[in-house]
Amino acid sequence: MKPLIEITTVPIQIEMKTTNAKLEYARGTAEMEVSRDKGGLQIKSRPIRVNIDTFEARNSITPTAVRSIEQAAQKGRQAAYTATATIAQQGKLMMETKLGEEVITKFAKDAYKENIRDVGLDFLPSVPPEITWDVGEMNIRYEMDKLNFDWKIGGGSFEFTPGDIEFTVTQRPEVLIKYVGGPIYVPPSSDPNYEPIDIKA
């Protein structure tokens, strides 16, 4: 007797797609800025300075009112001292005078000698000017130009792309059951090709 049922199985079909992992490096960038600071030459000069003070020299020719009064007072004191010394000297000589000595004639001769000695000649100005000076000075300062380099470096970066596995089911599993036998008659005797079963054997 033939089998009446035919069973067929359809296996599952899976499609697998893989993507490899990758590591990408992005190259960095570099920029440079150059700036310049200008130097220069500086010269500072101070020439010699002569200071001439002619105050005393001018006062010796044409004294001021205060200086004139001061000089007159000084001359008065000097004349008083001289007169006092002369009178003292003459008094001493008169006390030591002997009879018959001409003291008055001697006094006149001494006075005449004093007047001859003081002739009134003088160099003007009697006081020289006071001269001082400040030493000259020169400073030279030179500064070279300066170059400034400014580097701007962008760091490189790494980009990692992980791997990927993709599964796609292209065919689902199936079980196919197919009836391959002929028609079933109820009762069996209604089958045109019915043959009674011999149960005697």
PDB file of C-alpha atoms in Angstrom:
ATOM      1  CA  MET A   1       0.000   0.000   0.000  1.00  0.00           C
ATOM      2  CA  LYS A   2       1.395   3.451  -0.956  1.00  0.00           C
ATOM      3  CA  PRO A   3       1.787   6.187   1.676  1.00  0.00           C
ATOM      4  CA  LEU A   4      -1.086   8.565   1.587  1.00  0.00           C
ATOM      5  CA  ILE A   5       0.740  11.607   3.021  1.00  0.00           C
ATOM      6  CA  GLU A   6       3.916  13.195   1.755  1.00  0.00           C
ATOM      7  CA  ILE A   7       5.652  15.458   4.288  1.00  0.00           C
ATOM      8  CA  THR A   8       8.204  17.918   2.987  1.00  0.00           C
ATOM      9  CA  THR A   9      10.254  20.274   5.213  1.00  0.00           C
ATOM     10  CA  VAL A  10      11.566  23.606   3.922  1.00  0.00           C
ATOM     11  CA  PRO A  11      14.618  24.733   5.978  1.00  0.00           C
ATOM     12  CA  ILE A  12      15.141  28.302   7.126  1.00  0.00           C
ATOM     13  CA  GLN A  13      17.360  30.497   4.963  1.00  0.00           C
ATOM     14  CA  ILE A  14      19.389  33.232   6.656  1.00  0.00           C
ATOM     15  CA  GLU A  15      21.477  35.809   4.831  1.00  0.00           C
ATOM     16  CA  MET A  16      24.307  37.285   6.907  1.00  0.00           C
ATOM     17  CA  LYS A  17      25.973  40.574   5.966  1.00  0.00           C
ATOM     18  CA  THR A  18      29.052  41.733   7.847  1.00  0.00           C
ATOM     19  CA  THR A  19      30.783  45.087   7.903  1.00  0.00           C
ATOM     20  CA  ASN A  20      34.379  45.148   9.070  1.00  0.00           C
ATOM     21  CA  ALA A  21      35.420  47.505  11.842  1.00  0.00           C
ATOM     22  CA  LYS A  22      37.690  50.385  10.774  1.00  0.00           C
ATOM     23  CA  LEU A  23      39.807  53.042  12.414  1.00  0.00           C
ATOM     24  CA  GLU A  24      40.204  56.311  10.510  1.00  0.00           C
ATOM     25  CA  TYR A  25      42.754  59.009  11.345  1.00  0.00           C
ATOM     26  CA  ALA A  26      41.963  62.619  10.517  1.00  0.00           C
ATOM     27  CA  ARG A  27      45.180  64.541   9.941  1.00  0.00           C
ATOM     28  CA  GLY A  28      45.670  67.642  12.095  1.00  0.00           C
ATOM     29  CA  THR A  29      46.159  71.141  10.698  1.00  0.00           C
ATOM     30  CA  ALA A  30      48.936  73.583  11.530  1.00  0.00           C
ATOM     31  CA  GLU A  31      48.873  77.362  11.178  1.00  0.00           C
ATOM     32  CA  MET A  32      51.607  79.869  11.916  1.00  0.00           C
ATOM     33  CA  GLU A  33      51.168  83.580  12.551  1.00  0.00           C
ATOM     34  CA  VAL A  34      54.213  85.840  12.416  1.00  0.00           C
ATOM     35  CA  SER A  35      54.093  89.255  14.080  1.00  0.00           C
ATOM     36  CA  ARG A  36      56.849  91.823  14.240  1.00  0.00           C
ATOM     37  CA  ASP A  37      57.727  94.218  17.022  1.00  0.00           C
ATOM     38  CA  LYS A  38      59.782  97.070  15.679  1.00  0.00           C
ATOM     39  CA  GLY A  39      62.857  98.129  17.594  1.00  0.00           C
ATOM     40  CA  GLY A  40      64.650 101.394  17.131  1.00  0.00           C
ATOM     41  CA  LEU A  41      67.625 103.588  17.844  1.00  0.00           C
ATOM     42  CA  GLN A  42      67.380 106.164  20.594  1.00  0.00           C
ATOM     43  CA  ILE A  43      70.131 108.724  21.167  1.00  0.00           C
ATOM     44  CA  LYS A  44      69.899 111.014  24.146  1.00  0.00           C
ATOM     45  CA  SER A  45      72.541 113.714  24.270  1.00  0.00           C
ATOM     46  CA  ARG A  46      73.129 116.359  26.897  1.00  0.00           C
ATOM     47  CA  PRO A  47      76.006 118.718  26.029  1.00  0.00           C
ATOM     48  CA  ILE A  48      78.354 120.177  28.602  1.00  0.00           C
ATOM     49  CA  ARG A  49      76.811 123.021  30.549  1.00  0.00           C
ATOM     50  CA  VAL A  50      78.893 125.964  31.763  1.00  0.00           C
ATOM     51  CA  ASN A  51      77.564 127.924  34.737  1.00  0.00           C
ATOM     52  CA  ILE A  52      79.009 131.434  35.160  1.00  0.00           C
ATOM     53  CA  ASP A  53      78.098 133.265  38.372  1.00  0.00           C
ATOM     54  CA  THR A  54      78.988 136.961  38.004  1.00  0.00           C
ATOM     55  CA  PHE A  55      77.118 138.219  41.060  1.00  0.00           C
ATOM     56  CA  GLU A  56      80.239 138.987  43.106  1.00  0.00           C
ATOM     57  CA  ALA A  57      82.077 140.379  40.063  1.00  0.00           C
ATOM     58  CA  ARG A  58      79.232 142.824  39.315  1.00  0.00           C
ATOM     59  CA  ASN A  59      79.015 143.791  42.968  1.00  0.00           C
ATOM     60  CA  SER A  60      82.705 144.690  42.913  1.00  0.00           C
ATOM     61  CA  ILE A  61      81.996 147.229  40.141  1.00  0.00           C
ATOM     62  CA  THR A  62      78.468 148.403  40.863  1.00  0.00           C
ATOM     63  CA  PRO A  63      77.372 146.989  44.200  1.00  0.00           C
ATOM     64  CA  THR A  64      73.761 146.714  45.128  1.00  0.00           C
ATOM     65  CA  ALA A  65      72.324 148.969  47.792  1.00  0.00           C
ATOM     66  CA  VAL A  66      72.606 146.266  50.454  1.00  0.00           C
ATOM     67  CA  ARG A  67      76.164 145.405  49.441  1.00  0.00           C
ATOM     68  CA  SER A  68      77.120 149.101  49.247  1.00  0.00           C
ATOM     69  CA  ILE A  69      75.901 149.681  52.808  1.00  0.00           C
ATOM     70  CA  GLU A  70      77.690 146.546  53.941  1.00  0.00           C
ATOM     71  CA  GLN A  71      80.982 147.655  52.275  1.00  0.00           C
ATOM     72  CA  ALA A  72      80.688 151.171  53.745  1.00  0.00           C
ATOM     73  CA  ALA A  73      80.154 149.721  57.219  1.00  0.00           C
ATOM     74  CA  GLN A  74      83.135 147.427  56.778  1.00  0.00           C
ATOM     75  CA  LYS A  75      85.323 150.345  55.625  1.00  0.00           C
ATOM     76  CA  GLY A  76      84.151 152.359  58.631  1.00  0.00           C
ATOM     77  CA  ARG A  77      85.106 149.569  61.004  1.00  0.00           C
ATOM     78  CA  GLN A  78      88.471 149.202  59.269  1.00  0.00           C
ATOM     79  CA  ALA A  79      89.082 152.986  59.483  1.00  0.00           C
ATOM     80  CA  ALA A  80      88.180 152.957  63.161  1.00  0.00           C
ATOM     81  CA  TYR A  81      90.590 150.076  63.823  1.00  0.00           C
ATOM     82  CA  THR A  82      93.337 151.825  61.828  1.00  0.00           C
ATOM     83  CA  ALA A  83      92.749 155.151  63.597  1.00  0.00           C
ATOM     84  CA  THR A  84      92.767 153.474  66.982  1.00  0.00           C
ATOM     85  CA  ALA A  85      96.036 151.697  66.182  1.00  0.00           C
ATOM     86  CA  THR A  86      97.590 154.945  64.856  1.00  0.00           C
ATOM     87  CA  ILE A  87      96.542 156.959  67.913  1.00  0.00           C
ATOM     88  CA  ALA A  88      97.808 154.206  70.199  1.00  0.00           C
ATOM     89  CA  GLN A  89     101.127 154.101  68.377  1.00  0.00           C
ATOM     90  CA  GLN A  90     101.455 157.886  68.386  1.00  0.00           C
ATOM     91  CA  GLY A  91     100.589 158.029  72.072  1.00  0.00           C
ATOM     92  CA  LYS A  92     103.239 155.452  72.824  1.00  0.00           C
ATOM     93  CA  LEU A  93     105.826 157.430  70.828  1.00  0.00           C
ATOM     94  CA  MET A  94     104.900 160.658  72.606  1.00  0.00           C
ATOM     95  CA  MET A  95     105.317 158.999  75.965  1.00  0.00           C
ATOM     96  CA  GLU A  96     108.770 157.806  74.958  1.00  0.00           C
ATOM     97  CA  THR A  97     109.808 161.157  73.423  1.00  0.00           C
ATOM     98  CA  LYS A  98     113.013 162.760  74.619  1.00  0.00           C
ATOM     99  CA  LEU A  99     113.732 166.422  74.776  1.00  0.00           C
ATOM    100  CA  GLY A 100     114.756 167.903  71.458  1.00  0.00           C
ATOM    101  CA  GLU A 101     113.227 165.100  69.331  1.00  0.00           C
ATOM    102  CA  GLU A 102     110.812 166.218  66.630  1.00  0.00           C
ATOM    103  CA  VAL A 103     107.829 163.901  67.077  1.00  0.00           C
ATOM    104  CA  ILE A 104     105.420 165.952  64.983  1.00  0.00           C
ATOM    105  CA  THR A 105     107.684 165.754  61.938  1.00  0.00           C
ATOM    106  CA  LYS A 106     107.885 162.017  62.328  1.00  0.00           C
ATOM    107  CA  PHE A 107     104.068 161.735  62.510  1.00  0.00           C
ATOM    108  CA  ALA A 108     103.765 163.758  59.306  1.00  0.00           C
ATOM    109  CA  LYS A 109     106.267 161.545  57.479  1.00  0.00           C
ATOM    110  CA  ASP A 110     104.433 158.377  58.525  1.00  0.00           C
ATOM    111  CA  ALA A 111     101.106 159.814  57.377  1.00  0.00           C
ATOM    112  CA  TYR A 112     102.654 160.858  54.065  1.00  0.00           C
ATOM    113  CA  LYS A 113     103.996 157.318  53.536  1.00  0.00           C
ATOM    114  CA  GLU A 114     100.573 155.832  54.258  1.00  0.00           C
ATOM    115  CA  ASN A 115      98.950 158.144  51.710  1.00  0.00           C
ATOM    116  CA  ILE A 116     101.564 157.264  49.091  1.00  0.00           C
ATOM    117  CA  ARG A 117     100.986 153.573  49.728  1.00  0.00           C
ATOM    118  CA  ASP A 118      97.212 153.974  49.185  1.00  0.00           C
ATOM    119  CA  VAL A 119      97.200 155.467  45.668  1.00  0.00           C
ATOM    120  CA  GLY A 120      93.621 154.355  44.901  1.00  0.00           C
ATOM    121  CA  LEU A 121      94.484 152.021  41.994  1.00  0.00           C
ATOM    122  CA  ASP A 122      92.550 148.761  41.768  1.00  0.00           C
ATOM    123  CA  PHE A 123      91.665 146.200  39.132  1.00  0.00           C
ATOM    124  CA  LEU A 124      88.006 145.952  38.221  1.00  0.00           C
ATOM    125  CA  PRO A 125      86.264 143.668  38.733  1.00  0.00           C
ATOM    126  CA  SER A 126      88.205 142.813  41.852  1.00  0.00           C
ATOM    127  CA  VAL A 127      86.383 139.472  42.193  1.00  0.00           C
ATOM    128  CA  PRO A 128      86.511 137.073  39.248  1.00  0.00           C
ATOM    129  CA  PRO A 129      83.322 135.334  38.128  1.00  0.00           C
ATOM    130  CA  GLU A 130      82.676 131.885  39.545  1.00  0.00           C
ATOM    131  CA  ILE A 131      82.738 129.327  36.741  1.00  0.00           C
ATOM    132  CA  THR A 132      81.419 125.755  37.149  1.00  0.00           C
ATOM    133  CA  TRP A 133      80.256 123.183  34.608  1.00  0.00           C
ATOM    134  CA  ASP A 134      78.173 120.044  34.346  1.00  0.00           C
ATOM    135  CA  VAL A 135      79.745 117.171  32.467  1.00  0.00           C
ATOM    136  CA  GLY A 136      78.094 116.294  29.156  1.00  0.00           C
ATOM    137  CA  GLU A 137      76.398 112.943  28.666  1.00  0.00           C
ATOM    138  CA  MET A 138      75.344 110.797  25.698  1.00  0.00           C
ATOM    139  CA  ASN A 139      73.207 107.652  25.891  1.00  0.00           C
ATOM    140  CA  ILE A 140      72.691 105.413  22.860  1.00  0.00           C
ATOM    141  CA  ARG A 141      70.085 102.653  23.028  1.00  0.00           C
ATOM    142  CA  TYR A 142      69.538 100.285  20.136  1.00  0.00           C
ATOM    143  CA  GLU A 143      66.938  97.533  20.135  1.00  0.00           C
ATOM    144  CA  MET A 144      66.609  95.028  17.312  1.00  0.00           C
ATOM    145  CA  ASP A 145      63.308  94.052  15.763  1.00  0.00           C
ATOM    146  CA  LYS A 146      61.578  91.071  17.319  1.00  0.00           C
ATOM    147  CA  LEU A 147      59.774  88.349  15.397  1.00  0.00           C
ATOM    148  CA  ASN A 148      57.014  86.482  17.221  1.00  0.00           C
ATOM    149  CA  PHE A 149      55.945  83.073  15.898  1.00  0.00           C
ATOM    150  CA  ASP A 150      52.558  81.807  17.031  1.00  0.00           C
ATOM    151  CA  TRP A 151      51.906  78.184  16.131  1.00  0.00           C
ATOM    152  CA  LYS A 152      48.335  76.906  16.127  1.00  0.00           C
ATOM    153  CA  ILE A 153      48.302  73.148  15.749  1.00  0.00           C
ATOM    154  CA  GLY A 154      45.035  71.274  15.533  1.00  0.00           C
ATOM    155  CA  GLY A 155      45.454  67.795  16.991  1.00  0.00           C
ATOM    156  CA  GLY A 156      44.707  64.810  14.788  1.00  0.00           C
ATOM    157  CA  SER A 157      41.682  62.727  15.671  1.00  0.00           C
ATOM    158  CA  PHE A 158      40.894  59.035  15.378  1.00  0.00           C
ATOM    159  CA  GLU A 159      37.428  57.865  14.350  1.00  0.00           C
ATOM    160  CA  PHE A 160      36.535  54.256  15.071  1.00  0.00           C
ATOM    161  CA  THR A 161      33.682  52.579  13.244  1.00  0.00           C
ATOM    162  CA  PRO A 162      32.731  49.309  14.917  1.00  0.00           C
ATOM    163  CA  GLY A 163      31.957  46.197  12.952  1.00  0.00           C
ATOM    164  CA  ASP A 164      28.393  45.255  12.105  1.00  0.00           C
ATOM    165  CA  ILE A 165      26.663  41.924  11.502  1.00  0.00           C
ATOM    166  CA  GLU A 166      23.255  41.971   9.828  1.00  0.00           C
ATOM    167  CA  PHE A 167      21.067  38.878   9.651  1.00  0.00           C
ATOM    168  CA  THR A 168      18.203  38.678   7.144  1.00  0.00           C
ATOM    169  CA  VAL A 169      15.772  35.746   7.058  1.00  0.00           C
ATOM    170  CA  THR A 170      15.085  35.141   3.396  1.00  0.00           C
ATOM    171  CA  GLN A 171      13.116  31.906   3.889  1.00  0.00           C
ATOM    172  CA  ARG A 172      11.094  30.923   6.893  1.00  0.00           C
ATOM    173  CA  PRO A 173      11.108  27.239   7.873  1.00  0.00           C
ATOM    174  CA  GLU A 174       8.032  25.359   6.718  1.00  0.00           C
ATOM    175  CA  VAL A 175       6.588  21.847   6.913  1.00  0.00           C
ATOM    176  CA  LEU A 176       4.521  20.917   3.844  1.00  0.00           C
ATOM    177  CA  ILE A 177       2.063  18.074   4.281  1.00  0.00           C
ATOM    178  CA  LYS A 178       0.639  16.795   1.022  1.00  0.00           C
ATOM    179  CA  TYR A 179      -1.973  14.090   0.649  1.00  0.00           C
ATOM    180  CA  VAL A 180      -0.903  11.889  -2.236  1.00  0.00           C
ATOM    181  CA  GLY A 181      -3.462   9.147  -1.905  1.00  0.00           C
ATOM    182  CA  GLY A 182      -6.729   8.802  -3.801  1.00  0.00           C
ATOM    183  CA  PRO A 183     -10.167   9.795  -2.641  1.00  0.00           C
ATOM    184  CA  ILE A 184     -11.568   8.072   0.403  1.00  0.00           C
ATOM    185  CA  TYR A 185     -15.066   6.678  -0.068  1.00  0.00           C
ATOM    186  CA  VAL A 186     -17.464   6.175   2.775  1.00  0.00           C
ATOM    187  CA  PRO A 187     -18.524   3.439   2.816  1.00  0.00           C
ATOM    188  CA  PRO A 188     -15.545   1.808   1.050  1.00  0.00           C
ATOM    189  CA  SER A 189     -17.838  -0.190  -1.130  1.00  0.00           C
ATOM    190  CA  SER A 190     -18.811   2.925  -2.984  1.00  0.00           C
ATOM    191  CA  ASP A 191     -15.325   3.065  -4.474  1.00  0.00           C
ATOM    192  CA  PRO A 192     -15.474   2.038  -8.123  1.00  0.00           C
ATOM    193  CA  ASN A 193     -12.237   0.137  -7.719  1.00  0.00           C
ATOM    194  CA  TYR A 194     -13.322  -1.469  -4.512  1.00  0.00           C
ATOM    195  CA  GLU A 195     -12.142  -4.972  -3.886  1.00  0.00           C
ATOM    196  CA  PRO A 196     -13.412  -6.776  -0.883  1.00  0.00           C
ATOM    197  CA  ILE A 197     -10.837  -7.810   1.623  1.00  0.00           C
ATOM    198  CA  ASP A 198     -10.333 -11.497   1.869  1.00  0.00           C
ATOM    199  CA  ILE A 199     -10.272 -12.178   5.530  1.00  0.00           C
ATOM    200  CA  LYS A 200     -10.217 -15.943   5.127  1.00  0.00           C
ATOM    201  CA  ALA A 201      -6.689 -16.055   4.194  1.00  0.00           C
TER     202      ALA A 201
END
